[in-house]
Amino acid sequence: MCVYVVALPYDKSKKLYVILALAFCMVTGMVLSMSLYGLISSSLADSLGEGSLIKHYFTIVLHNYMLAFPLQLIVMGPLVRFLFGKYVARNPVKLAA
């Protein structure tokens, strides 16, 4: 059995750009989906007030994004990279051939 390892075609020397791109994509996806969940929960609880659902959705997205992106860049991203480097990357998984 032959095992192939595929590497992503990006320049690994620009680590900051990779970190920012991953954080942006991850936060955007989570904010959009969790804002929809929050909108549905608020709508079912009758706590939205007056106005259209679209307006409420974009307001929730803006508030969530303003909190989530700096939190990801300043706190969670460095913490997870540190823990991953300390505990996970040290013990590589051996592939059975």
PDB file of C-alpha atoms in Angstrom:
ATOM      1  CA  MET A   1       0.000   0.000   0.000  1.00  0.00           C
ATOM      2  CA  CYS A   2       1.360   3.394  -0.978  1.00  0.00           C
ATOM      3  CA  VAL A   3       0.619   6.473   1.155  1.00  0.00           C
ATOM      4  CA  TYR A   4       0.702   9.893  -0.512  1.00  0.00           C
ATOM      5  CA  VAL A   5       1.117  13.096   1.440  1.00  0.00           C
ATOM      6  CA  VAL A   6      -0.382  16.132  -0.230  1.00  0.00           C
ATOM      7  CA  ALA A   7       0.875  19.592   0.726  1.00  0.00           C
ATOM      8  CA  LEU A   8      -1.166  22.724   0.207  1.00  0.00           C
ATOM      9  CA  PRO A   9       0.277  25.010  -2.478  1.00  0.00           C
ATOM     10  CA  TYR A  10       0.947  28.166  -0.487  1.00  0.00           C
ATOM     11  CA  ASP A  11       4.056  29.995   0.629  1.00  0.00           C
ATOM     12  CA  LYS A  12       4.700  28.798   4.180  1.00  0.00           C
ATOM     13  CA  SER A  13       7.257  31.543   4.831  1.00  0.00           C
ATOM     14  CA  LYS A  14       4.483  34.155   5.222  1.00  0.00           C
ATOM     15  CA  LYS A  15       3.019  32.711   8.416  1.00  0.00           C
ATOM     16  CA  LEU A  16       1.246  35.920   9.441  1.00  0.00           C
ATOM     17  CA  TYR A  17      -0.794  35.990   6.224  1.00  0.00           C
ATOM     18  CA  VAL A  18      -1.826  32.369   6.723  1.00  0.00           C
ATOM     19  CA  ILE A  19      -2.865  33.034  10.324  1.00  0.00           C
ATOM     20  CA  LEU A  20      -4.892  36.105   9.335  1.00  0.00           C
ATOM     21  CA  ALA A  21      -6.579  34.323   6.414  1.00  0.00           C
ATOM     22  CA  LEU A  22      -7.525  31.308   8.529  1.00  0.00           C
ATOM     23  CA  ALA A  23      -8.813  33.508  11.351  1.00  0.00           C
ATOM     24  CA  PHE A  24     -10.849  35.650   8.938  1.00  0.00           C
ATOM     25  CA  CYS A  25     -12.461  32.650   7.220  1.00  0.00           C
ATOM     26  CA  MET A  26     -13.141  30.776  10.444  1.00  0.00           C
ATOM     27  CA  VAL A  27     -14.599  33.773  12.272  1.00  0.00           C
ATOM     28  CA  THR A  28     -16.729  34.773   9.279  1.00  0.00           C
ATOM     29  CA  GLY A  29     -18.285  31.328   8.965  1.00  0.00           C
ATOM     30  CA  MET A  30     -18.934  31.007  12.665  1.00  0.00           C
ATOM     31  CA  VAL A  31     -20.345  34.537  12.993  1.00  0.00           C
ATOM     32  CA  LEU A  32     -22.739  34.109  10.068  1.00  0.00           C
ATOM     33  CA  SER A  33     -24.053  30.753  11.249  1.00  0.00           C
ATOM     34  CA  MET A  34     -24.262  31.571  14.953  1.00  0.00           C
ATOM     35  CA  SER A  35     -25.903  34.927  14.246  1.00  0.00           C
ATOM     36  CA  LEU A  36     -28.625  33.067  12.349  1.00  0.00           C
ATOM     37  CA  TYR A  37     -29.020  30.756  15.346  1.00  0.00           C
ATOM     38  CA  GLY A  38     -29.245  33.775  17.666  1.00  0.00           C
ATOM     39  CA  LEU A  39     -31.782  35.453  15.402  1.00  0.00           C
ATOM     40  CA  ILE A  40     -33.975  32.336  15.357  1.00  0.00           C
ATOM     41  CA  SER A  41     -33.694  31.946  19.139  1.00  0.00           C
ATOM     42  CA  SER A  42     -34.555  35.602  19.725  1.00  0.00           C
ATOM     43  CA  SER A  43     -37.430  35.406  17.288  1.00  0.00           C
ATOM     44  CA  LEU A  44     -38.902  32.347  19.003  1.00  0.00           C
ATOM     45  CA  ALA A  45     -38.545  34.046  22.399  1.00  0.00           C
ATOM     46  CA  ASP A  46     -40.241  37.219  21.054  1.00  0.00           C
ATOM     47  CA  SER A  47     -37.328  39.394  22.193  1.00  0.00           C
ATOM     48  CA  LEU A  48     -36.398  41.042  18.889  1.00  0.00           C
ATOM     49  CA  GLY A  49     -38.625  44.074  19.087  1.00  0.00           C
ATOM     50  CA  GLU A  50     -39.708  46.127  16.103  1.00  0.00           C
ATOM     51  CA  GLY A  51     -38.007  46.069  12.715  1.00  0.00           C
ATOM     52  CA  SER A  52     -37.253  43.635   9.945  1.00  0.00           C
ATOM     53  CA  LEU A  53     -35.459  40.340  10.420  1.00  0.00           C
ATOM     54  CA  ILE A  54     -32.781  41.365   7.903  1.00  0.00           C
ATOM     55  CA  LYS A  55     -31.959  44.487   9.926  1.00  0.00           C
ATOM     56  CA  HIS A  56     -31.773  42.469  13.135  1.00  0.00           C
ATOM     57  CA  TYR A  57     -29.604  39.821  11.454  1.00  0.00           C
ATOM     58  CA  PHE A  58     -27.036  42.333  10.190  1.00  0.00           C
ATOM     59  CA  THR A  59     -26.987  44.072  13.574  1.00  0.00           C
ATOM     60  CA  ILE A  60     -26.295  40.751  15.312  1.00  0.00           C
ATOM     61  CA  VAL A  61     -23.606  39.878  12.725  1.00  0.00           C
ATOM     62  CA  LEU A  62     -21.881  43.225  13.247  1.00  0.00           C
ATOM     63  CA  HIS A  63     -21.885  42.885  17.035  1.00  0.00           C
ATOM     64  CA  ASN A  64     -20.674  39.286  16.926  1.00  0.00           C
ATOM     65  CA  TYR A  65     -17.935  40.057  14.401  1.00  0.00           C
ATOM     66  CA  MET A  66     -16.639  43.006  16.443  1.00  0.00           C
ATOM     67  CA  LEU A  67     -16.224  40.675  19.419  1.00  0.00           C
ATOM     68  CA  ALA A  68     -15.179  37.424  17.738  1.00  0.00           C
ATOM     69  CA  PHE A  69     -12.426  38.595  15.376  1.00  0.00           C
ATOM     70  CA  PRO A  70     -10.246  40.394  17.975  1.00  0.00           C
ATOM     71  CA  LEU A  71     -10.863  37.558  20.432  1.00  0.00           C
ATOM     72  CA  GLN A  72      -9.656  35.049  17.831  1.00  0.00           C
ATOM     73  CA  LEU A  73      -6.560  37.097  16.916  1.00  0.00           C
ATOM     74  CA  ILE A  74      -5.500  38.170  20.413  1.00  0.00           C
ATOM     75  CA  VAL A  75      -6.584  35.382  22.787  1.00  0.00           C
ATOM     76  CA  MET A  76      -7.770  32.106  21.295  1.00  0.00           C
ATOM     77  CA  GLY A  77      -5.516  31.830  18.244  1.00  0.00           C
ATOM     78  CA  PRO A  78      -2.217  32.225  20.132  1.00  0.00           C
ATOM     79  CA  LEU A  79      -3.462  30.012  22.979  1.00  0.00           C
ATOM     80  CA  VAL A  80      -4.477  27.178  20.653  1.00  0.00           C
ATOM     81  CA  ARG A  81      -1.232  27.459  18.623  1.00  0.00           C
ATOM     82  CA  PHE A  82       0.783  27.269  21.854  1.00  0.00           C
ATOM     83  CA  LEU A  83      -1.133  24.261  23.190  1.00  0.00           C
ATOM     84  CA  PHE A  84      -1.059  22.518  19.819  1.00  0.00           C
ATOM     85  CA  GLY A  85       2.689  23.084  19.511  1.00  0.00           C
ATOM     86  CA  LYS A  86       3.321  21.890  23.045  1.00  0.00           C
ATOM     87  CA  TYR A  87       1.124  18.800  23.241  1.00  0.00           C
ATOM     88  CA  VAL A  88      -0.043  17.676  19.810  1.00  0.00           C
ATOM     89  CA  ALA A  89       2.756  18.449  17.353  1.00  0.00           C
ATOM     90  CA  ARG A  90       5.300  16.703  19.560  1.00  0.00           C
ATOM     91  CA  ASN A  91       3.595  13.316  19.141  1.00  0.00           C
ATOM     92  CA  PRO A  92       3.088  12.762  15.389  1.00  0.00           C
ATOM     93  CA  VAL A  93       0.661  10.090  14.295  1.00  0.00           C
ATOM     94  CA  LYS A  94       2.268   7.176  12.480  1.00  0.00           C
ATOM     95  CA  LEU A  95       0.389   6.087   9.383  1.00  0.00           C
ATOM     96  CA  ALA A  96      -0.108   2.389   8.894  1.00  0.00           C
ATOM     97  CA  ALA A  97       1.171   1.396   5.496  1.00  0.00           C
TER      98      ALA A  97
END
